[in-house]
């Protein structure tokens, strides 16, 4: 299984996490590590049972981890 994080930790990101869980229910594909969010107030918290690992700098420090976007707001994208 490949490691995966979701960028964002709001409602749409939680929906993306559920899609990953649904995929894994059929075929273990992803090891979902948690969320990455640039809002430092969320770092270290838990969302939907998964940790918020840090911000974009976390991705820089973990270049082999796959990332998918979980941001639904067009302005934020």
mmCIF file of C-alpha atoms in Angstrom:
data_model
loop_
_atom_site.group_PDB
_atom_site.id
_atom_site.type_symbol
_atom_site.label_atom_id
_atom_site.label_comp_id
_atom_site.label_asym_id
_atom_site.label_seq_id
_atom_site.Cartn_x
_atom_site.Cartn_y
_atom_site.Cartn_z
ATOM 1 C CA UNK A 1 0.000 0.000 0.000
ATOM 2 C CA UNK A 2 1.145 3.507 -0.748
ATOM 3 C CA UNK A 3 1.033 6.248 1.896
ATOM 4 C CA UNK A 4 -1.464 9.039 1.241
ATOM 5 C CA UNK A 5 -2.384 12.348 2.871
ATOM 6 C CA UNK A 6 -5.247 14.698 2.068
ATOM 7 C CA UNK A 7 -4.511 18.408 1.713
ATOM 8 C CA UNK A 8 -7.212 20.239 3.652
ATOM 9 C CA UNK A 9 -9.201 19.122 6.670
ATOM 10 C CA UNK A 10 -12.674 20.539 6.175
ATOM 11 C CA UNK A 11 -15.896 18.935 5.030
ATOM 12 C CA UNK A 12 -14.757 18.094 1.521
ATOM 13 C CA UNK A 13 -11.515 16.586 2.870
ATOM 14 C CA UNK A 14 -13.570 14.318 5.138
ATOM 15 C CA UNK A 15 -15.574 13.231 2.079
ATOM 16 C CA UNK A 16 -12.327 12.439 0.236
ATOM 17 C CA UNK A 17 -11.199 10.377 3.249
ATOM 18 C CA UNK A 18 -14.419 8.375 2.999
ATOM 19 C CA UNK A 19 -13.767 7.720 -0.709
ATOM 20 C CA UNK A 20 -10.305 6.408 0.215
ATOM 21 C CA UNK A 21 -11.877 4.142 2.844
ATOM 22 C CA UNK A 22 -14.387 2.894 0.271
ATOM 23 C CA UNK A 23 -11.579 2.124 -2.188
ATOM 24 C CA UNK A 24 -9.675 0.270 0.533
ATOM 25 C CA UNK A 25 -12.772 -1.775 1.400
ATOM 26 C CA UNK A 26 -12.608 -3.241 -2.106
ATOM 27 C CA UNK A 27 -8.829 -3.472 -2.476
ATOM 28 C CA UNK A 28 -6.300 -2.313 0.104
ATOM 29 C CA UNK A 29 -4.704 0.457 -1.938
ATOM 30 C CA UNK A 30 -3.876 3.403 0.323
ATOM 31 C CA UNK A 31 -2.483 3.814 3.800
ATOM 32 C CA UNK A 32 -4.271 7.028 4.755
ATOM 33 C CA UNK A 33 -1.928 8.844 7.150
ATOM 34 C CA UNK A 34 -4.085 11.907 7.808
ATOM 35 C CA UNK A 35 -4.593 15.483 6.701
ATOM 36 C CA UNK A 36 -2.235 18.342 5.860
ATOM 37 C CA UNK A 37 -3.606 21.843 6.449
ATOM 38 C CA UNK A 38 -1.899 25.242 6.438
ATOM 39 C CA UNK A 39 -4.053 26.406 9.371
ATOM 40 C CA UNK A 40 -1.544 25.978 12.211
ATOM 41 C CA UNK A 41 -4.379 25.970 14.782
ATOM 42 C CA UNK A 42 -5.435 22.571 13.406
ATOM 43 C CA UNK A 43 -1.993 20.933 13.614
ATOM 44 C CA UNK A 44 -1.988 18.090 16.097
ATOM 45 C CA UNK A 45 -5.775 17.833 16.175
ATOM 46 C CA UNK A 46 -7.853 14.912 14.940
ATOM 47 C CA UNK A 47 -10.473 15.157 12.189
ATOM 48 C CA UNK A 48 -12.713 12.210 11.439
ATOM 49 C CA UNK A 49 -10.379 9.928 13.362
ATOM 50 C CA UNK A 50 -7.281 11.027 11.437
ATOM 51 C CA UNK A 51 -4.537 13.430 12.563
ATOM 52 C CA UNK A 52 -3.779 16.814 11.067
ATOM 53 C CA UNK A 53 -0.061 16.284 10.519
ATOM 54 C CA UNK A 54 1.058 19.810 9.712
ATOM 55 C CA UNK A 55 1.099 22.236 6.819
ATOM 56 C CA UNK A 56 2.633 22.258 3.351
ATOM 57 C CA UNK A 57 6.072 21.990 4.947
ATOM 58 C CA UNK A 58 5.079 18.475 6.072
ATOM 59 C CA UNK A 59 4.750 17.520 2.405
ATOM 60 C CA UNK A 60 8.215 18.916 1.664
ATOM 61 C CA UNK A 61 9.648 16.733 4.438
ATOM 62 C CA UNK A 62 7.852 13.603 3.133
ATOM 63 C CA UNK A 63 8.349 13.619 -0.661
ATOM 64 C CA UNK A 64 7.435 9.946 -1.120
ATOM 65 C CA UNK A 65 3.951 10.344 0.367
ATOM 66 C CA UNK A 66 1.153 10.782 -2.178
ATOM 67 C CA UNK A 67 -1.194 13.730 -1.700
ATOM 68 C CA UNK A 68 -4.681 14.395 -2.945
ATOM 69 C CA UNK A 69 -6.580 17.656 -2.687
ATOM 70 C CA UNK A 70 -9.478 17.877 -0.234
ATOM 71 C CA UNK A 71 -10.234 21.573 -0.639
ATOM 72 C CA UNK A 72 -13.674 22.319 -2.026
ATOM 73 C CA UNK A 73 -13.587 26.131 -2.031
ATOM 74 C CA UNK A 74 -12.647 27.560 -5.454
ATOM 75 C CA UNK A 75 -11.148 30.614 -3.760
ATOM 76 C CA UNK A 76 -8.926 28.530 -1.484
ATOM 77 C CA UNK A 77 -7.747 26.311 -4.334
#
